XYZ file of N, CA and C in Angstrom:
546
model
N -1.009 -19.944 4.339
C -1.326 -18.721 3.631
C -0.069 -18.222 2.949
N 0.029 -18.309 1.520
C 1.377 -17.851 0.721
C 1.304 -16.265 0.492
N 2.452 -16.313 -0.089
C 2.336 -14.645 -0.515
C 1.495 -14.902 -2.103
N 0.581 -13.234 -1.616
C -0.023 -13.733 -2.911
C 0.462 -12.758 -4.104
N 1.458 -12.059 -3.331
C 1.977 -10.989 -4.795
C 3.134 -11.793 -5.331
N 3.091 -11.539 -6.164
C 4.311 -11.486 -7.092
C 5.772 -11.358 -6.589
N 6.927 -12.250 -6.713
C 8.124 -11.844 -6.037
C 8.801 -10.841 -6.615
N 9.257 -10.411 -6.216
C 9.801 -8.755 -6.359
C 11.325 -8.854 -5.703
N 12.163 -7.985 -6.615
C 13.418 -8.422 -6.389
C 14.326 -6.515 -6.100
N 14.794 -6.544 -5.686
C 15.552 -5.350 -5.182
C 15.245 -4.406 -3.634
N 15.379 -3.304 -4.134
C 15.006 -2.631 -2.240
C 13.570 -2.575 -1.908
N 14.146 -3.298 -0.846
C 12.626 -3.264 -0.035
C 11.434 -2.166 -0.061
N 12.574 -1.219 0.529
C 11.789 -0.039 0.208
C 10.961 1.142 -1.114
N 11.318 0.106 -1.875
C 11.252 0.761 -3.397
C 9.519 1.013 -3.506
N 9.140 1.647 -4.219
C 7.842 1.588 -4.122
C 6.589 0.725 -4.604
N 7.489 0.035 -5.478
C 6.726 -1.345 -6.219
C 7.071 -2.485 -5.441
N 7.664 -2.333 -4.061
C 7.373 -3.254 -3.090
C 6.718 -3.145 -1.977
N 6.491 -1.713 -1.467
C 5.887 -1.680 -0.454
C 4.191 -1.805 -0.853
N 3.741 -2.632 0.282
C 2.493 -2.882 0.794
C 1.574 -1.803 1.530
N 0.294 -0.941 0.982
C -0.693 -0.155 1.466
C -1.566 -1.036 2.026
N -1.674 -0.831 3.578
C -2.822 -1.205 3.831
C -3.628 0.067 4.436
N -4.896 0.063 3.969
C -5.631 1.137 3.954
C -7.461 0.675 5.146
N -6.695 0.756 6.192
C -7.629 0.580 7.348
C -9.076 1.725 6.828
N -10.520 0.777 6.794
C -11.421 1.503 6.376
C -13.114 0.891 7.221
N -12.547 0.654 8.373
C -13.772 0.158 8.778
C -14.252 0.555 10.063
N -14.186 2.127 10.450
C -15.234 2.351 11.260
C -17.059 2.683 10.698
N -17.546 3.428 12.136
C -18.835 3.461 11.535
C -19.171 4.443 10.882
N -18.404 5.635 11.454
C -18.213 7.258 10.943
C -19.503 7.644 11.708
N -20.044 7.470 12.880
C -21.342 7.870 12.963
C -20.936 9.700 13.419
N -19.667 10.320 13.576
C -20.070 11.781 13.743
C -20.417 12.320 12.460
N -20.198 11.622 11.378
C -20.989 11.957 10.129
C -22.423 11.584 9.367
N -23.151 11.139 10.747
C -24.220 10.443 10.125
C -25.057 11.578 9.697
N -26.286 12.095 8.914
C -26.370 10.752 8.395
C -25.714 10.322 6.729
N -24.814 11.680 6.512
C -23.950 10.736 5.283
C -23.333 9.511 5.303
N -22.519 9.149 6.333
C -23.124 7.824 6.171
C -23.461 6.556 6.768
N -25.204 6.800 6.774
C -26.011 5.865 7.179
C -25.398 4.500 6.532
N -25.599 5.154 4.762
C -25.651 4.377 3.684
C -24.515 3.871 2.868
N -23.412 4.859 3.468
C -22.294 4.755 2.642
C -21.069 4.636 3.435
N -19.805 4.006 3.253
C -18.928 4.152 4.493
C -18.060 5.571 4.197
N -17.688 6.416 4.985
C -16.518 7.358 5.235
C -15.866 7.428 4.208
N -14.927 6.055 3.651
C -13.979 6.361 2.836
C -14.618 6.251 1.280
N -15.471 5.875 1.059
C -16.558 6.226 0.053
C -17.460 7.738 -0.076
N -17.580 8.473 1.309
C -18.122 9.683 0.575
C -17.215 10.354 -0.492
N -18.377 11.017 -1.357
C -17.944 11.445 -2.796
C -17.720 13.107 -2.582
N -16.157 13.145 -2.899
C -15.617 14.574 -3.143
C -15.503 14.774 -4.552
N -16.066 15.440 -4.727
C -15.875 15.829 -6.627
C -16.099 14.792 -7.508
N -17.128 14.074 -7.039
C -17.632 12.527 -7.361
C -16.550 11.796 -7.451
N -15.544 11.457 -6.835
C -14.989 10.719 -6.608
C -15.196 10.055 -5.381
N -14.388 8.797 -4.554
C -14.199 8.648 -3.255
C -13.412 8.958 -2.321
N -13.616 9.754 -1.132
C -12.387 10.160 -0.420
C -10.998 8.917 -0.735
N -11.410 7.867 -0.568
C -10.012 6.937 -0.378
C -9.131 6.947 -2.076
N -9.940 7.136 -3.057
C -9.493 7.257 -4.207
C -8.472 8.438 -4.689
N -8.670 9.507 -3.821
C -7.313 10.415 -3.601
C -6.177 9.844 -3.454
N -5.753 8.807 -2.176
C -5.185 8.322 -1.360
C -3.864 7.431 -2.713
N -5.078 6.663 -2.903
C -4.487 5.400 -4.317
C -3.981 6.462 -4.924
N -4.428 8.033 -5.883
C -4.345 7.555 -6.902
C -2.723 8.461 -6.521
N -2.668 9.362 -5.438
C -1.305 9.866 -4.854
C -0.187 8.716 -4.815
N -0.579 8.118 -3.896
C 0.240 6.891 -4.285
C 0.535 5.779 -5.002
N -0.556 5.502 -6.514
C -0.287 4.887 -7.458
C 0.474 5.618 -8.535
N 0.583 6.928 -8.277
C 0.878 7.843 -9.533
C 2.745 7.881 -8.660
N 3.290 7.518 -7.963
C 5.090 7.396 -7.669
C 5.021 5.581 -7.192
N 4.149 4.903 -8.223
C 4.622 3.236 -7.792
C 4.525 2.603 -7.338
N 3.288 2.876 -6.203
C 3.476 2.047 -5.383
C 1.783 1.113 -6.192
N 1.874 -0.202 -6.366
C 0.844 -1.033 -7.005
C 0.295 -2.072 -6.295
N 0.734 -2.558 -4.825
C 0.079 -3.072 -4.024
C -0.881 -2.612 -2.930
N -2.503 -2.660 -2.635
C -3.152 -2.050 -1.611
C -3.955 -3.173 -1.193
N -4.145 -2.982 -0.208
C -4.964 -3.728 0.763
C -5.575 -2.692 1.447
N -7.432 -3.116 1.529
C -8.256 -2.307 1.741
C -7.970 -3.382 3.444
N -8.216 -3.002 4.511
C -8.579 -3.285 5.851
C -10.046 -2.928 6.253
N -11.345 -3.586 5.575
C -12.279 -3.786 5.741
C -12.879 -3.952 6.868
N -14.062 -4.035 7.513
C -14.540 -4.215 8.544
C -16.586 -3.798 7.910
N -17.200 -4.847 7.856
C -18.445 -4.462 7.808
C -18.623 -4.301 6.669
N -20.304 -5.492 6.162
C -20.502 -5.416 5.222
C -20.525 -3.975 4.205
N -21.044 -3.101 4.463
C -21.085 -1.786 3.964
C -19.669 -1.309 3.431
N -18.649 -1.220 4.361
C -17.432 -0.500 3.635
C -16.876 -1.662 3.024
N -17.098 -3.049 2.872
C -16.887 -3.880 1.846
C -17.154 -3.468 0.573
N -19.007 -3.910 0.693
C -19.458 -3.285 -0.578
C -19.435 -1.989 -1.518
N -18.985 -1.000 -0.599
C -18.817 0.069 -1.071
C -17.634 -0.108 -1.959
N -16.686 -0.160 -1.299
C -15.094 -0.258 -1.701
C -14.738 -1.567 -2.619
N -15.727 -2.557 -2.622
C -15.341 -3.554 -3.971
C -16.209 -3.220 -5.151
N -17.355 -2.691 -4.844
C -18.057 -2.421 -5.891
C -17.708 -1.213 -6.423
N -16.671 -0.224 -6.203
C -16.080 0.911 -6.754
C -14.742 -0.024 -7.724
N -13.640 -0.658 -6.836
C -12.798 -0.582 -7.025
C -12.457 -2.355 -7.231
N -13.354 -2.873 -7.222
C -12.841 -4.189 -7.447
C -11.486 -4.649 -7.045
N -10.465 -5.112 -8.076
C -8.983 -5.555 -8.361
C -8.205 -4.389 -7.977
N -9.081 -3.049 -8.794
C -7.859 -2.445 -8.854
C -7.501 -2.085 -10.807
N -8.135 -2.957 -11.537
C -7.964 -3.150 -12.825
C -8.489 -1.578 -13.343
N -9.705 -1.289 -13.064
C -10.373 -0.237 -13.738
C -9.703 0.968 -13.112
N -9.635 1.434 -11.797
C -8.746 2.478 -11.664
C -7.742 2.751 -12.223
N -6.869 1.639 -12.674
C -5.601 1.658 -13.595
C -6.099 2.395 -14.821
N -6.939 1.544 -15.431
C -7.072 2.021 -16.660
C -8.060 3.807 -17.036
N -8.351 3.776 -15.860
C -8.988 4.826 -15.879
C -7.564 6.179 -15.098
N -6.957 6.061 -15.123
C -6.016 6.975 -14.444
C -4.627 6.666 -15.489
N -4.596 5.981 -16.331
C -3.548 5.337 -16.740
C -2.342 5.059 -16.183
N -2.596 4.126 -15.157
C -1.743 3.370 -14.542
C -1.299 2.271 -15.003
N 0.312 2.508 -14.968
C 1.145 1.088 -15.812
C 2.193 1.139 -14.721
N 2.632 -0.299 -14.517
C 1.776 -1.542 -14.533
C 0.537 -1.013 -13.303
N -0.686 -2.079 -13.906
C -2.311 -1.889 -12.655
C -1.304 -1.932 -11.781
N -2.453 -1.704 -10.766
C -2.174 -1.781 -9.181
C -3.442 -2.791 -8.987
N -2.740 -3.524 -7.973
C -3.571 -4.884 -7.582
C -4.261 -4.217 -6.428
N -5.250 -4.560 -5.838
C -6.380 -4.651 -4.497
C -7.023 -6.046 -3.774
N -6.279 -6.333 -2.532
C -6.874 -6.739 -1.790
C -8.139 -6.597 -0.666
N -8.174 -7.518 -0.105
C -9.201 -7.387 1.246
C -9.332 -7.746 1.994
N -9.213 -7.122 3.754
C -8.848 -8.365 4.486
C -9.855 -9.427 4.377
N -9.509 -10.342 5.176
C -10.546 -11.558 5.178
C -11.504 -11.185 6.145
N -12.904 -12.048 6.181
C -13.606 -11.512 7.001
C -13.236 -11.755 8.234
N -12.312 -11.415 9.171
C -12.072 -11.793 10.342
C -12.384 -10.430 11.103
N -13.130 -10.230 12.349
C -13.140 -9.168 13.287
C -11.796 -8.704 13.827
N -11.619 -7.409 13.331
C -10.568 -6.658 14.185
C -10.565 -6.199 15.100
N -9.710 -5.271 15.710
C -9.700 -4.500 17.504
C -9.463 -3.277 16.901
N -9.417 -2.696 15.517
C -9.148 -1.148 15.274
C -8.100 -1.559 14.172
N -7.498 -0.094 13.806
C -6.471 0.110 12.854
C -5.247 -0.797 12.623
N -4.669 -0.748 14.035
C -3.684 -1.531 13.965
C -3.507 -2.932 13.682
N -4.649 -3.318 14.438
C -5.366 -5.298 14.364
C -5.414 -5.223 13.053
N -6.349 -4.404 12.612
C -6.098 -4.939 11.023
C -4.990 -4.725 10.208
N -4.156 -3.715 10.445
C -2.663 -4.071 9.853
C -1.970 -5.246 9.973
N -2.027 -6.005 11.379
C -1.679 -7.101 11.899
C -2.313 -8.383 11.075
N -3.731 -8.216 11.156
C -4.527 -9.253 10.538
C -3.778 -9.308 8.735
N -4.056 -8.348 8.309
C -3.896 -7.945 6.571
C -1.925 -8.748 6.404
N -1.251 -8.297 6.887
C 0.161 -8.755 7.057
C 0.074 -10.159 7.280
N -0.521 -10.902 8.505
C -0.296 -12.366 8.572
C -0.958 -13.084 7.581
N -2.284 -12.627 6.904
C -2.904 -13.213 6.283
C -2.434 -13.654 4.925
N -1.721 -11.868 4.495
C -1.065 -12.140 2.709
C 0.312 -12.148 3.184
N 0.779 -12.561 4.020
C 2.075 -13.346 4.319
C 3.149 -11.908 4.411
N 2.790 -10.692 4.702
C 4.008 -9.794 4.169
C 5.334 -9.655 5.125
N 6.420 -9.871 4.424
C 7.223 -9.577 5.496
C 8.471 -8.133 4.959
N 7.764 -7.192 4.027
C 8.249 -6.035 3.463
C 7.792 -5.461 4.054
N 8.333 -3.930 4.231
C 7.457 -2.535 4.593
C 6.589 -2.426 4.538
N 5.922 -2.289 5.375
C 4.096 -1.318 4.938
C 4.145 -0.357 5.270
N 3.339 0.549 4.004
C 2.699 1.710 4.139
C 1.102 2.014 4.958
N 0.991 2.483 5.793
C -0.448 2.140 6.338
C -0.971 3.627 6.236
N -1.817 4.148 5.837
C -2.768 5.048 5.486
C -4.119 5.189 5.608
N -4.613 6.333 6.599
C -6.168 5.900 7.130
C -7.142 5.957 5.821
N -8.315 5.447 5.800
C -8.946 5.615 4.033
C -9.886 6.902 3.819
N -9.653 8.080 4.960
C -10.289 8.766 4.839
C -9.859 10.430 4.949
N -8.631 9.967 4.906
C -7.268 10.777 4.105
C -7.180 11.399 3.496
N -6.935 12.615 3.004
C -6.433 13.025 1.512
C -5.286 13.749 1.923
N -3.786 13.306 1.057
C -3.080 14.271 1.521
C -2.003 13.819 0.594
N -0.988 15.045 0.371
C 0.482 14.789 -1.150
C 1.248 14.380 -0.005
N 2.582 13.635 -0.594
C 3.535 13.329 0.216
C 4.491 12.410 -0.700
N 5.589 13.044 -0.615
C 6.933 12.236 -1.636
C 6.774 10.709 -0.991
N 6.614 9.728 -1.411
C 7.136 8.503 -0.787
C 8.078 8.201 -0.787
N 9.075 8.462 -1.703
C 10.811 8.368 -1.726
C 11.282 8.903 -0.489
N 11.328 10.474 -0.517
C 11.556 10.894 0.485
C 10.907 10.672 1.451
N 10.144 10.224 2.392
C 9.475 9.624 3.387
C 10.148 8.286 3.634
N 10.004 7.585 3.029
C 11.350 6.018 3.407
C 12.670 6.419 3.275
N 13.514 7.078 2.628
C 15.260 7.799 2.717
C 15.294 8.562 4.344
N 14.066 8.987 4.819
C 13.778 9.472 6.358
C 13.319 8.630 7.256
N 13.140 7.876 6.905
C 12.780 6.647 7.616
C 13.574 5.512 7.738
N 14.765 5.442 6.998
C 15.902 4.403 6.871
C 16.849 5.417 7.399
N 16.958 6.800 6.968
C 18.309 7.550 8.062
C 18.282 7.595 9.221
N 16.744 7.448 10.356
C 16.777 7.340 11.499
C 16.671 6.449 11.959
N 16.576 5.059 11.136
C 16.995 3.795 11.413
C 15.817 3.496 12.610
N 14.311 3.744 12.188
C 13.246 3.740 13.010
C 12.605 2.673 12.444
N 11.656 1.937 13.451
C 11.153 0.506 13.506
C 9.850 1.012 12.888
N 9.442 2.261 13.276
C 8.109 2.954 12.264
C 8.211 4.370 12.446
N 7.752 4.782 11.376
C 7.565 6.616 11.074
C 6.093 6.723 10.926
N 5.503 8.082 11.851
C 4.322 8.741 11.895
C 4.410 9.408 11.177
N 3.783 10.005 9.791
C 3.405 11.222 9.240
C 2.189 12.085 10.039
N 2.633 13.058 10.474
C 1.754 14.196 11.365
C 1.791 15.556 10.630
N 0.391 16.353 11.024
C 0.316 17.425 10.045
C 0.278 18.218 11.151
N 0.576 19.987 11.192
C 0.250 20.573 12.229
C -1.132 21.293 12.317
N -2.185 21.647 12.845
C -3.577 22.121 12.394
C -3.553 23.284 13.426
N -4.208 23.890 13.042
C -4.726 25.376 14.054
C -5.737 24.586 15.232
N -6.143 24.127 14.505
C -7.815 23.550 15.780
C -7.773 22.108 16.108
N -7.168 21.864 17.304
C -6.947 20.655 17.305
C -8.105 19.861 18.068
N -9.641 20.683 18.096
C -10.259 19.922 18.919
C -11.015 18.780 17.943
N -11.018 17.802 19.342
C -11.709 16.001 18.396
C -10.242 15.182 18.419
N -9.268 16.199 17.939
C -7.914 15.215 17.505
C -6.936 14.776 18.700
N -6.374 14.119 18.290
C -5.475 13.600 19.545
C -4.057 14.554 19.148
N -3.697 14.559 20.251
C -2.217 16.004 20.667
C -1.163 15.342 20.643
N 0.212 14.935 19.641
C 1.231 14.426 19.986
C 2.466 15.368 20.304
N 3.172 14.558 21.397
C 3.586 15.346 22.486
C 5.388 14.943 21.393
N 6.368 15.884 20.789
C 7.153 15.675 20.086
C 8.594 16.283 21.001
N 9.636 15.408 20.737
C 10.867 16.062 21.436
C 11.411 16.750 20.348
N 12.922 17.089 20.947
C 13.894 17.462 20.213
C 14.404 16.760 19.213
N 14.341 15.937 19.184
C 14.516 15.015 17.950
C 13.185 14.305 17.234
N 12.563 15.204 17.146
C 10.954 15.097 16.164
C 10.686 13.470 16.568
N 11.082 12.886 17.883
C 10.335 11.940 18.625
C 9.115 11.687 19.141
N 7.983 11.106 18.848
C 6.734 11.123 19.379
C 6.831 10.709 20.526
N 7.028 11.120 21.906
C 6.239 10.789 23.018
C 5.776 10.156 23.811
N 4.488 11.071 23.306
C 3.320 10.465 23.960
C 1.936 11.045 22.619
């Protein structure tokens, strides 16, 4: 299995090298029955798709590689028959250069992470990844997010938001040095 992007030459961390993989394959059933029919990262906000926020935040500062982390015919079809390549979002957002779109292969995952794992061995990556859930919406400098992530000289960085109501969500337990825990 080769790399199938393009070689790319300078910092790793630059944004036209890092790799999105965009884990999108649960069932969403506390949202049924929106969707019975449709997956999660496909319901339509302002007729768009939730995950299409996600891209176009992070296609609009550079970054042009994504990998959808699929699971189940449905959020397949949903998410290729929106977004194919990757070609038409470009041109419809005017994105230069496109941004390419992958998919994992059909192999069964164990959750989010498996398929980060799976998506990485498969298209060979051995650069940064960006991993982003597909049902997301949220701004965030990516520059500054990797310059914070290379000063603490960390093997991975969590982006965490703080919420008033944390019930459903999981509680991370943070030190003095904005360390996760638990």
């Amino acid at each position: 299995m080769g790399n199938n992007y393009a070689p790319l030459v300078g910092d790793s961390y630059a944004p036209e090298r890092l790799r999105v993989i965009i884990p999108v394959g649960g069932k969403a059933t506390r949202l049924l029955p929106l969707t019975a029919e449709t997956s999660k990262a496909c319901l339509r906000l302002l007729n768009r798709p939730l995950v299409e926020f996600s891209l176009l935040t992070l296609a609009r500062q550079g970054i042009r590689h994504f990998i959808f982390g699929v699971k189940g015919y449905t959020n397949y079809r949903d998410l290729y028959d929106y977004f194919e390549s990757g070609y038409g979002f470009s041109v419809r957002y005017d994105i230069k250069p496109r941004i390419h779109i992958k998919y994992q292969p059909n192999v069964e995952d164990l959750g989010s992470a498996d398929s980060a794992r799976i998506n990485m061995e498969y298209y060979d990556i051995d650069n940064p990844v960006f991993a982003v859930q597909g049902d997301n919406i949220f701004e965030i400098n990516i520059k500054d997010l990797m310059q914070f992530h290379r000063e603490k000289g960390a093997l991975m960085t969590i982006v965490l938001r703080e919420v008033q109501n944390v019930e459903g969500l999981g509680i991370a337990d943070i030190d003095k040095d904005n360390r996760i825990r638990r």
